[in-house]
Coordinates of C-alpha atoms in Angstrom, one line a residue:
M1 CA -11.1 25.8 8.7
A2 CA -8.8 26.1 6.6
V3 CA -9.3 30.2 5.2
N4 CA -8.2 30.5 9.0
K5 CA -5.7 28.8 9.2
E6 CA -4.3 30.2 5.8
K7 CA -4.8 33.4 7.3
N8 CA -1.7 32.5 10.0
L9 CA 0.0 30.9 7.6
W10 CA 2.1 34.4 7.5
K11 CA 3.1 34.9 10.7
F12 CA 6.1 34.0 12.2
S13 CA 6.8 31.5 14.2
Q14 CA 9.2 29.1 15.8
S15 CA 9.5 25.5 18.1
E16 CA 9.2 26.1 21.8
S17 CA 12.4 25.6 22.9
P18 CA 13.2 22.1 24.6
T19 CA 12.6 22.3 28.7
Y20 CA 14.9 19.6 30.9
W21 CA 11.6 18.1 32.4
E22 CA 10.4 17.9 28.9
K23 CA 13.5 16.2 27.8
F24 CA 13.3 14.1 30.9
I25 CA 10.0 12.5 29.8
L26 CA 10.6 11.8 26.2
L27 CA 13.7 9.9 27.2
V28 CA 11.0 7.4 29.9
L29 CA 9.0 7.2 26.5
V30 CA 11.8 5.8 25.2
I31 CA 13.4 4.2 27.8
A32 CA 9.8 2.8 27.9
G33 CA 9.9 1.6 23.5
L34 CA 13.1 0.2 23.8
I35 CA 11.6 -2.1 26.6
S36 CA 8.8 -3.1 24.6
V37 CA 11.4 -3.5 21.1
V38 CA 13.3 -6.2 22.9
Q39 CA 10.1 -8.5 24.8
F40 CA 8.8 -8.0 20.7
A41 CA 12.1 -9.1 19.1
E42 CA 13.0 -12.0 22.0
W43 CA 9.0 -13.6 20.7
W44 CA 10.2 -12.9 16.5
F45 CA 13.8 -15.2 16.2
R46 CA 11.9 -17.5 19.1
S47 CA 13.0 -21.1 17.0
A48 CA 9.5 -22.5 16.7
N49 CA 7.8 -19.3 15.0
I50 CA 10.5 -20.0 11.9
W51 CA 8.2 -21.8 8.4
N52 CA 9.8 -21.3 5.3
I53 CA 13.2 -19.7 6.4
Y54 CA 14.1 -18.1 3.3
L55 CA 11.4 -16.2 3.9
Y56 CA 11.7 -16.2 7.3
V57 CA 14.9 -14.2 7.0
T58 CA 13.2 -12.0 4.5
L59 CA 10.4 -11.0 6.6
S60 CA 13.4 -9.9 9.2
L61 CA 15.6 -7.9 7.7
C62 CA 12.3 -5.9 5.9
F63 CA 10.3 -5.6 10.2
W64 CA 13.1 -4.6 11.9
F65 CA 14.4 -2.3 9.7
G66 CA 11.7 -0.3 10.0
I67 CA 12.1 -1.0 13.4
S68 CA 15.3 -0.2 14.0
R69 CA 14.9 2.7 12.2
L70 CA 12.8 3.8 14.9
I71 CA 15.1 3.0 17.0
L72 CA 17.4 5.6 15.1
V73 CA 14.2 8.1 14.8
W74 CA 13.3 8.0 19.6
I75 CA 17.3 7.7 19.7
N76 CA 17.3 11.5 17.5
Y77 CA 14.9 13.3 19.8
L78 CA 16.5 12.5 22.7
H79 CA 18.9 15.5 21.0
I80 CA 16.5 18.0 20.1
D81 CA 18.1 21.2 20.9
K82 CA 17.0 24.6 19.7
P83 CA 20.0 27.3 19.3
K84 CA 19.4 30.8 21.1
H85 CA 18.8 33.4 19.4
I86 CA 21.4 36.3 17.8
D87 CA 20.5 39.2 16.4
P88 CA 22.8 39.5 13.0
P89 CA 25.7 42.4 13.5
A90 CA 25.9 45.6 11.1
G91 CA 27.4 45.3 7.9
M92 CA 27.5 41.9 6.8
S93 CA 28.3 40.8 3.4
V94 CA 25.3 39.0 2.1
A95 CA 23.4 38.2 -1.9
I96 CA 20.7 35.8 -2.0
F97 CA 20.4 33.4 -4.4
T98 CA 17.8 32.6 -6.4
T99 CA 17.3 30.6 -9.5
S100 CA 15.0 30.3 -13.0
S101 CA 14.7 28.0 -15.4
P102 CA 12.7 27.5 -18.4
S103 CA 8.7 27.0 -18.3
E104 CA 8.2 28.3 -15.1
P105 CA 6.2 31.5 -14.9
L106 CA 7.5 34.4 -14.7
S107 CA 4.1 35.5 -12.1
M108 CA 5.8 33.2 -9.8
F109 CA 8.9 35.5 -9.7
E110 CA 7.8 38.8 -9.4
K111 CA 6.2 38.0 -6.3
T112 CA 9.1 36.4 -4.9
L113 CA 12.1 39.0 -5.8
A114 CA 9.7 42.1 -4.5
A115 CA 9.3 39.7 -1.7
C116 CA 13.4 39.9 -1.6
R117 CA 13.5 43.8 -2.0
N118 CA 11.2 43.7 1.9
I119 CA 13.8 41.2 3.5
R120 CA 14.9 43.9 6.0
Y121 CA 18.6 43.2 6.8
P122 CA 20.6 45.3 4.1
H123 CA 21.4 42.0 1.2
V124 CA 21.8 42.1 -2.9
T125 CA 19.7 39.5 -4.2
Y126 CA 20.7 37.7 -8.1
L127 CA 18.5 36.5 -10.0
L128 CA 20.2 32.9 -12.0
D129 CA 18.4 32.4 -15.1
D130 CA 18.6 30.6 -18.1
T131 CA 15.0 31.0 -19.6
Q132 CA 16.7 32.9 -22.7
D133 CA 13.8 34.9 -22.5
P134 CA 14.1 39.3 -21.9
A135 CA 11.3 39.3 -19.7
F136 CA 12.7 37.5 -17.0
K137 CA 15.8 40.5 -16.9
E138 CA 13.2 43.4 -16.3
V139 CA 10.6 42.1 -13.3
A140 CA 14.5 41.6 -12.1
E141 CA 15.6 44.6 -12.3
R142 CA 11.9 45.4 -11.3
N143 CA 12.1 44.6 -8.7
G144 CA 15.5 45.6 -7.5
A145 CA 17.3 42.6 -8.1
I146 CA 20.2 41.6 -10.5
W147 CA 19.9 39.6 -13.3
L148 CA 22.8 37.4 -14.0
E149 CA 21.8 35.3 -17.6
L150 CA 23.8 31.5 -16.9
V151 CA 22.5 29.5 -20.0
G152 CA 23.9 26.0 -20.5
L153 CA 25.4 25.0 -17.9
P154 CA 25.8 21.8 -16.7
G155 CA 24.5 20.6 -13.0
A156 CA 21.7 22.3 -12.6
K157 CA 20.5 25.0 -10.0
A158 CA 23.9 24.1 -8.8
G159 CA 25.5 24.6 -12.1
K160 CA 24.1 28.5 -11.7
V161 CA 24.9 29.0 -8.3
N162 CA 29.1 27.9 -9.3
R163 CA 28.9 29.2 -11.7
A164 CA 26.8 32.8 -9.1
L165 CA 30.2 32.5 -6.8
Q166 CA 32.3 32.8 -9.4
M167 CA 30.5 36.2 -10.7
T168 CA 30.2 37.8 -7.1
S169 CA 31.5 38.5 -4.3
E170 CA 29.3 38.5 -0.8
D171 CA 30.7 36.4 2.4
F172 CA 27.2 35.6 2.7
I173 CA 24.8 33.2 0.4
L174 CA 20.8 32.8 1.2
I175 CA 19.7 30.1 -1.4
L176 CA 15.5 30.7 -1.5
D177 CA 13.9 28.7 -4.4
P178 CA 11.8 30.9 -6.1
D179 CA 8.6 29.9 -5.0
H180 CA 9.1 30.6 -2.0
I181 CA 8.6 33.7 -0.5
P182 CA 10.2 35.6 2.6
F183 CA 9.4 37.8 5.1
P184 CA 11.2 40.6 5.9
E185 CA 12.8 39.1 9.1
F186 CA 14.7 36.3 7.3
L187 CA 18.0 36.9 7.3
D188 CA 17.6 38.2 11.5
H189 CA 16.8 34.9 12.3
T190 CA 20.5 32.9 10.5
L191 CA 23.0 35.2 10.2
G192 CA 23.7 36.1 14.2
Y193 CA 25.2 32.4 14.4
F194 CA 28.0 33.4 11.3
E195 CA 29.9 35.1 14.7
D196 CA 30.7 32.2 15.2
E197 CA 33.8 31.2 12.2
S198 CA 33.2 27.9 12.8
V199 CA 30.0 27.5 11.4
G200 CA 29.1 26.5 7.7
F201 CA 25.6 26.8 7.6
V202 CA 22.6 28.0 8.7
Q203 CA 19.3 26.2 8.0
V204 CA 15.8 27.2 8.6
S205 CA 12.6 25.1 8.3
Q206 CA 10.9 24.6 5.1
A207 CA 6.3 26.0 5.2
Y208 CA 3.7 25.4 2.4
Y209 CA 1.0 27.8 1.0
N210 CA -0.5 26.7 -0.7
Q211 CA -0.8 23.0 0.8
Y212 CA -5.1 23.3 1.1
R213 CA -4.9 23.2 -2.1
S214 CA -5.5 19.5 -2.5
F215 CA -5.6 16.0 -0.5
T216 CA -1.8 15.3 -2.2
A217 CA -0.7 19.6 -1.5
K218 CA -1.5 18.5 2.7
G219 CA -0.2 14.7 2.2
A220 CA 2.8 16.4 1.5
A221 CA 3.3 18.9 3.7
E222 CA 2.3 16.5 6.4
Q223 CA 5.3 14.9 5.7
T224 CA 7.5 17.2 6.7
Y225 CA 6.4 18.7 9.7
T226 CA 7.9 16.3 12.0
F227 CA 11.0 16.6 9.5
Y228 CA 11.4 20.7 10.1
G229 CA 10.7 20.5 13.6
P230 CA 12.3 17.8 16.3
T231 CA 13.3 15.7 13.3
Q232 CA 15.8 18.3 12.7
M233 CA 15.9 19.8 16.0
G234 CA 18.2 16.0 16.8
L235 CA 19.9 16.7 14.5
F236 CA 21.2 19.9 15.1
G237 CA 21.9 18.4 19.0
L238 CA 24.1 15.4 17.6
G239 CA 25.7 18.5 15.3
S240 CA 24.1 17.2 12.0
G241 CA 21.5 19.7 10.9
V242 CA 21.8 19.2 7.1
A243 CA 20.9 21.2 4.6
I244 CA 17.8 21.6 2.7
G245 CA 18.2 23.3 -0.9
A246 CA 16.1 26.1 0.1
N247 CA 15.8 28.5 2.5
C248 CA 20.0 27.8 3.9
T249 CA 22.8 30.4 4.4
F250 CA 25.9 29.1 3.7
R251 CA 29.4 31.4 4.2
R252 CA 31.0 31.7 1.4
K253 CA 34.7 30.0 3.1
A254 CA 32.1 26.8 3.4
L255 CA 31.1 26.4 -0.2
E256 CA 34.7 27.4 -1.4
S257 CA 36.5 24.9 1.4
I258 CA 34.0 21.4 -1.1
G259 CA 34.5 23.7 -4.1
G260 CA 31.5 25.2 -5.1
H261 CA 28.3 23.5 -3.9
G262 CA 27.0 19.7 -4.5
I263 CA 25.9 18.5 -7.9
G264 CA 23.4 15.7 -8.5
L265 CA 19.9 14.5 -7.7
A266 CA 20.8 15.8 -4.2
E267 CA 22.6 18.8 -4.3
D268 CA 21.3 19.3 -1.0
L269 CA 22.8 16.4 1.2
I270 CA 25.5 16.1 -0.7
T271 CA 26.6 19.9 -0.2
S272 CA 25.8 19.0 3.4
I273 CA 27.8 15.7 3.8
R274 CA 30.8 18.0 2.4
I275 CA 30.6 21.5 4.3
H276 CA 30.3 18.9 7.7
S277 CA 33.3 16.3 6.3
K278 CA 35.5 19.6 6.1
G279 CA 35.5 20.6 9.9
W280 CA 32.7 23.0 9.3
K281 CA 29.7 23.4 12.0
S282 CA 26.4 23.3 11.0
I283 CA 22.9 25.3 13.0
Y284 CA 19.7 24.4 12.7
N285 CA 16.8 27.4 13.7
P286 CA 13.1 25.8 13.6
V287 CA 11.6 29.1 12.7
V288 CA 9.3 30.0 9.9
V289 CA 9.9 32.8 8.0
S290 CA 9.2 31.7 4.2
R291 CA 6.7 29.2 3.2
G292 CA 6.7 27.4 -0.3
L293 CA 5.3 25.2 -2.7
V294 CA 4.3 21.6 -2.0
P295 CA 3.1 20.3 -5.6
E296 CA -0.4 19.7 -6.3
D297 CA -1.4 16.9 -7.6
F298 CA 0.1 12.8 -7.6
G299 CA 2.6 12.9 -10.7
S300 CA 4.7 16.1 -9.9
F301 CA 4.7 14.3 -6.1
C302 CA 6.5 11.0 -7.7
K303 CA 8.4 13.5 -9.8
Q304 CA 9.1 15.1 -7.6
Q305 CA 9.7 11.7 -5.2
L306 CA 11.9 10.2 -7.2
K307 CA 14.6 12.9 -8.0
W308 CA 15.2 12.5 -4.5
S309 CA 15.0 8.7 -3.5
R310 CA 17.9 8.3 -6.6
G311 CA 19.1 11.3 -5.6
V312 CA 19.5 10.2 -1.8
F313 CA 21.0 6.6 -2.6
E314 CA 23.4 8.8 -5.3
V315 CA 24.6 9.6 -1.6
G316 CA 24.3 6.4 0.3
F317 CA 26.1 4.5 -3.0
V318 CA 28.7 7.7 -3.3
E319 CA 29.4 11.0 -1.0
M320 CA 28.8 8.5 2.2
P321 CA 31.6 5.9 1.0
R322 CA 34.5 8.4 0.1
L323 CA 33.7 10.6 2.8
F324 CA 33.6 8.2 5.3
N325 CA 35.5 8.4 7.9
K326 CA 36.3 12.6 7.6
L327 CA 32.6 12.1 10.0
S328 CA 31.8 12.6 13.4
F329 CA 29.9 9.1 14.4
L330 CA 26.7 11.0 15.1
Q331 CA 27.3 12.2 12.4
K332 CA 27.5 8.8 10.5
L333 CA 25.3 7.0 12.2
S334 CA 22.6 10.5 11.5
Y335 CA 23.5 10.4 7.7
F336 CA 23.1 6.4 7.3
T337 CA 19.8 7.3 8.8
I338 CA 18.4 9.9 6.1
G339 CA 20.3 7.4 3.9
T340 CA 18.3 5.0 3.8
Y341 CA 14.7 6.5 4.6
Y342 CA 14.4 5.5 0.5
L343 CA 14.3 1.8 1.4
V344 CA 11.2 1.9 2.5
G345 CA 10.5 1.6 -0.7
V346 CA 12.3 -2.3 -1.0
T347 CA 10.4 -2.8 2.3
S348 CA 6.7 -1.7 0.9
F349 CA 7.6 -4.0 -2.0
F350 CA 8.2 -7.3 0.2
F351 CA 5.2 -6.4 2.5
S352 CA 2.8 -5.8 -0.7
I353 CA 3.6 -9.2 -2.2
L354 CA 3.7 -11.2 1.2
P355 CA 0.0 -12.2 0.8
F356 CA -0.2 -12.5 -2.6
L357 CA 2.3 -15.3 -1.7
F358 CA 0.7 -16.8 0.6
F359 CA -2.3 -16.7 -1.4
L360 CA -0.4 -18.5 -4.2
T361 CA 1.3 -21.3 -2.4
G362 CA 0.1 -21.7 0.9
I363 CA 4.0 -20.8 2.9
L364 CA 3.8 -18.7 5.2
P365 CA 7.5 -17.2 6.8
A366 CA 6.8 -17.5 10.2
R367 CA 3.8 -20.5 12.0
M368 CA 3.9 -16.3 14.7
S369 CA -0.2 -16.9 15.8
F370 CA -1.6 -13.7 14.3
T371 CA -3.4 -12.7 18.3
E372 CA -0.1 -12.6 19.7
F373 CA 1.8 -10.8 17.0
L374 CA -1.5 -8.0 17.7
I375 CA -1.0 -8.1 21.2
R376 CA 2.5 -7.7 21.6
G377 CA 3.1 -5.7 18.1
S378 CA 1.1 -3.1 20.1
F379 CA 3.1 -2.8 22.5
V380 CA 6.1 -0.9 20.4
G381 CA 2.7 0.9 18.1
I382 CA 1.6 2.1 21.1
I383 CA 4.4 4.0 22.8
S384 CA 5.6 5.1 19.1
I385 CA 2.2 6.6 18.5
I386 CA 2.5 8.1 22.3
I387 CA 6.3 8.8 21.3
Y388 CA 4.7 11.2 18.0
L389 CA 2.3 13.0 18.9
Y390 CA 4.6 14.1 21.9
V391 CA 7.5 14.9 20.4
Q392 CA 5.3 17.5 18.5
R393 CA 5.4 20.1 20.8
W394 CA 8.5 20.5 19.3
M395 CA 6.1 21.6 15.5
C396 CA 7.2 24.8 13.9
H397 CA 3.6 25.9 13.7
P398 CA 1.8 24.5 16.1
A399 CA -1.0 25.6 15.2
T400 CA -1.3 24.2 11.6
E401 CA 1.1 21.1 12.1
K402 CA -0.1 18.9 14.7
G403 CA -1.9 15.3 14.0
F404 CA -2.1 11.7 12.8
H405 CA -1.2 13.6 9.7
W406 CA -2.8 10.3 8.3
R407 CA -2.0 12.2 4.4
G408 CA 1.7 12.0 5.1
M409 CA 1.4 8.2 5.4
I410 CA -1.2 7.1 2.7
L411 CA 1.1 9.0 -0.1
K412 CA 3.6 7.4 1.7
F413 CA 3.0 4.0 1.2
A414 CA 1.1 4.9 -2.5
T415 CA 4.9 6.2 -4.0
W416 CA 6.9 3.0 -3.0
P417 CA 6.8 2.4 -6.7
V418 CA 8.5 5.4 -7.3
F419 CA 10.6 4.4 -4.4
L420 CA 11.4 1.3 -5.7
L421 CA 12.6 2.5 -9.1
G422 CA 15.2 4.9 -7.6
F423 CA 16.8 2.3 -5.8
L424 CA 17.2 0.4 -9.0
L425 CA 17.7 2.9 -10.7
G426 CA 20.6 3.1 -8.1
V427 CA 22.5 -0.1 -7.7
V428 CA 22.7 0.6 -11.9
N429 CA 23.8 4.2 -11.5
A430 CA 21.7 5.1 -14.1
E431 CA 21.2 9.0 -14.8
I432 CA 17.7 10.8 -14.7
P433 CA 17.3 14.1 -15.7
Y434 CA 16.9 17.3 -12.8
I435 CA 13.7 18.7 -13.2
P436 CA 12.2 21.3 -11.4
T437 CA 9.6 20.5 -9.0
A438 CA 5.7 22.1 -10.9
K439 CA 4.9 25.5 -9.6
K440 CA 1.2 24.1 -10.7
A441 CA -0.9 22.1 -10.8
V442 CA -0.5 19.7 -13.7
T443 CA -4.5 18.9 -14.0
G444 CA -6.7 16.6 -16.7
H445 CA -5.2 13.1 -16.9
F446 CA -4.1 10.3 -14.3
T447 CA -0.6 10.2 -14.3
P448 CA 1.2 6.5 -15.3
F449 CA 2.8 6.7 -11.9
A450 CA -0.2 5.4 -10.6
R451 CA -1.0 1.9 -12.3
P452 CA 1.3 0.0 -9.6
L453 CA -1.2 0.7 -6.9
L454 CA -4.2 0.3 -10.0
I455 CA -2.3 -3.3 -10.8
H456 CA -2.5 -3.5 -6.5
A457 CA -6.0 -2.7 -6.0
F458 CA -7.2 -5.5 -9.3
L459 CA -5.4 -8.1 -7.9
F460 CA -6.0 -7.2 -3.9
V461 CA -10.1 -7.5 -5.1
M462 CA -9.4 -10.3 -7.4
V463 CA -7.3 -12.1 -5.3
L464 CA -10.3 -11.8 -2.0
V465 CA -13.1 -13.1 -4.6
I466 CA -11.3 -16.1 -4.8
V467 CA -10.6 -16.8 -1.9
I468 CA -14.4 -16.4 -0.4
I469 CA -16.0 -18.6 -3.3
R470 CA -12.6 -21.1 -2.9
R471 CA -13.5 -21.3 1.2
K472 CA -16.9 -21.2 0.5
Y473 CA -17.8 -24.1 -2.4
F474 CA -14.0 -26.2 -2.5
I475 CA -13.5 -26.5 1.7
T476 CA -13.9 -28.9 3.5
E477 CA -15.5 -27.6 7.1
S478 CA -12.2 -29.9 9.1
E479 CA -9.9 -27.4 6.6
L480 CA -12.5 -23.9 7.8
V481 CA -12.0 -23.5 10.5
F482 CA -8.1 -25.1 10.6
T483 CA -7.1 -22.7 8.1
A484 CA -9.5 -19.8 8.6
E485 CA -6.9 -17.3 11.7
R486 CA -3.6 -17.5 9.0
T487 CA -6.1 -17.0 5.8
W488 CA -8.3 -14.0 7.4
A489 CA -5.2 -12.9 8.9
M490 CA -3.3 -12.1 6.2
M491 CA -6.2 -11.1 3.9
G492 CA -6.3 -8.0 6.5
F493 CA -3.0 -7.0 6.5
A494 CA -3.3 -7.5 3.1
F495 CA -6.6 -4.9 3.1
I496 CA -4.7 -2.4 4.8
A497 CA -2.0 -1.5 2.1
F498 CA -5.7 -1.9 -0.3
M499 CA -6.9 0.7 2.1
M500 CA -3.7 2.7 1.4
T501 CA -3.6 2.1 -2.4
L502 CA -7.3 3.4 -2.4
G503 CA -5.9 5.7 -0.5
G504 CA -3.3 6.9 -3.1
I505 CA -5.7 6.2 -6.5
Y506 CA -7.6 9.0 -5.0
A507 CA -4.6 10.9 -5.1
A508 CA -4.1 10.2 -8.9
L509 CA -8.0 10.8 -9.5
E510 CA -8.2 14.4 -7.8
A511 CA -6.3 15.6 -10.8
R512 CA -8.2 15.2 -13.2
H513 CA -10.5 17.3 -11.9
L514 CA -7.9 20.2 -9.9
K515 CA -8.1 23.6 -11.2
E516 CA -5.0 25.0 -11.7
E517 CA -4.6 28.0 -9.7
E518 CA -1.0 30.0 -9.6
P519 CA -1.8 30.0 -5.6
W520 CA 1.2 33.1 -5.4
Q521 CA -1.4 35.4 -6.8
S522 CA -2.9 36.2 -3.9
I523 CA -0.7 36.5 -1.4
D524 CA -0.5 40.4 -0.3
L525 CA 3.4 41.4 1.1
K526 CA 1.9 44.1 2.3
Q527 CA 0.1 42.0 4.8
I528 CA 2.9 39.9 5.2
N529 CA 4.6 43.2 6.6
N530 CA 2.4 44.0 8.2
N531 CA 2.2 41.2 10.5
T532 CA 5.9 41.4 11.2
N533 CA 5.5 44.7 11.8
D534 CA 2.5 43.8 14.5

C-alpha cells in the first residue's frame, strides 16, 4: 500500500476551495461545539466539585488551556480560504536560495539543485555554502547554480540568507531547504500573487516523501497535515498566513523593510511576524509543489522539536511584546495561538504526574464523578472529532493525508519532556545551538530523549502493582467499595498516558534497527517532469 501511495507523491496536488455550503456546515458544527463547551464548563466550575483548591485551580488552568486552544482552532477554521490562481507575468526577477552546512550529504544537493534547474519559470539558483568543501562548488556549477561561499557568519541559515541578499539583486527570493525537491511548476503557483504590491511573501505547503520510512517519520508527517491544510488556510483567511522557513517566496523589499531575514531558532516565525508588523500582506497557497524530509528517528525528531519549542517561546517572550501594537487584532490572536502551542509540555507534565500524586497522597483536585465527567465531556470530544474529520476535506494531498493521525498524537505526547525543557530554557533565556535537522536516520542507539519515557513507564507499572497488592491484602471490604471509582478512574487515566508513553518508547527503539538510507537517491526527476506534463 505504501508503494502505491509513494507513486502519487510526485504529482501536483492542492486543497479544494471551500464552498459556502461547506462553510455553513462547519459553522453549525462549531456552534454545536461551543454549546457543548459551555455546558461542560457550567458543570466543571461548580463549587461543589472543588476538593483541593490549589490542585483544582492548576488542573483547571491546564485542562481549559487545551479547551481554549481548541476553540481558537475552530474559530480559525471558520475563516478557511484559498487564493485564486494567478499566472505569473513574464520577466520577474527571481532567485532561489538554498543553504548547505557541514555534515550534510553532498548527494542530496545533487538531487535538489538538479530539481531547481528544472523549475520552468526563469530564475537564478544560489547555493549558500559554508562547508569549505570544494565538492559543493562543483555540484552547484554542474547543476547551473551560482555558488556563494559564506563561512563563519553568525545567525546560521538566516545569517547566510542575509549576506546573500547583499550580494544579489533579484526582486523575489524563494528560500528552499536543501532536502526539498521542487516540482517544475513551483514558481507558477507563487509569483502571480506579487502583482499585488502589498504582498510581502507567499507560502506554499510543505509535504514529505520519506514519511513511510518509520513510525517516527509517519507520525512527524501526520502532525503537519492539518496545519498545512485547513489551519494555514484559516490563518490566510484571517490575514495571518505565516512563513515556515522553507517553500516561502519573499519580496526583497519586504525583507529589506525589516532589516533582513529574522535570526533565531524560530527564524521563520520571527520573519513572518516582523513582515506583518510592517503592514505587508501574506498569501498562503495550499498546493504541493515540492516534497522534503521529516526526521526518521525519534532522537532527531526530539532535537528538531527542542529547537522549535525554544524558538517559539523566544517569539512569545521577545517578539510578540515588542511588536504587539503593530499587529492587527486577528494577527495578535493568530500569533498568540501559535506562540503558546508548546505549552502543551507543561500541561502534559501535570496530567502525567497527577495520578501518581493521588496514589501517593490520596488527594484529588476535585470531587467530580468520573462517570459524569465522561458523559459530559464526551459531547465536546465527539464534536471535536467530527470537526477534525470534516476539515480534512481541505487537506493538500487528501489521498495520503486523511485519517485519525494516531502516530502523530503519540509523538506529540511522547515529546512533552522536550516541550517542557524548551519552555524552561525560554524562561531563563538559555541559548541552544542551531543544529540542522538530520537528513538521514541516526541509527544503532537508544536516544537519551526517551529516558523520561522509561521513567514514566516504570513508575506506572510499579504503582499499578502496589495498588493491586494493597487493595487485595490491606484494605477492608467497605473501603474497597468506597474508593473503587476514583482509584480505577485515576488508574485508567494513568493507563492512557502509559500507552502513549509506550508508543514513544517503541519509536525510540525502532531507531536501533532502522536501516540508514539516502531516500533522495531513489527519486527520478524525469518522472516528476512527466507528471507535470500529464
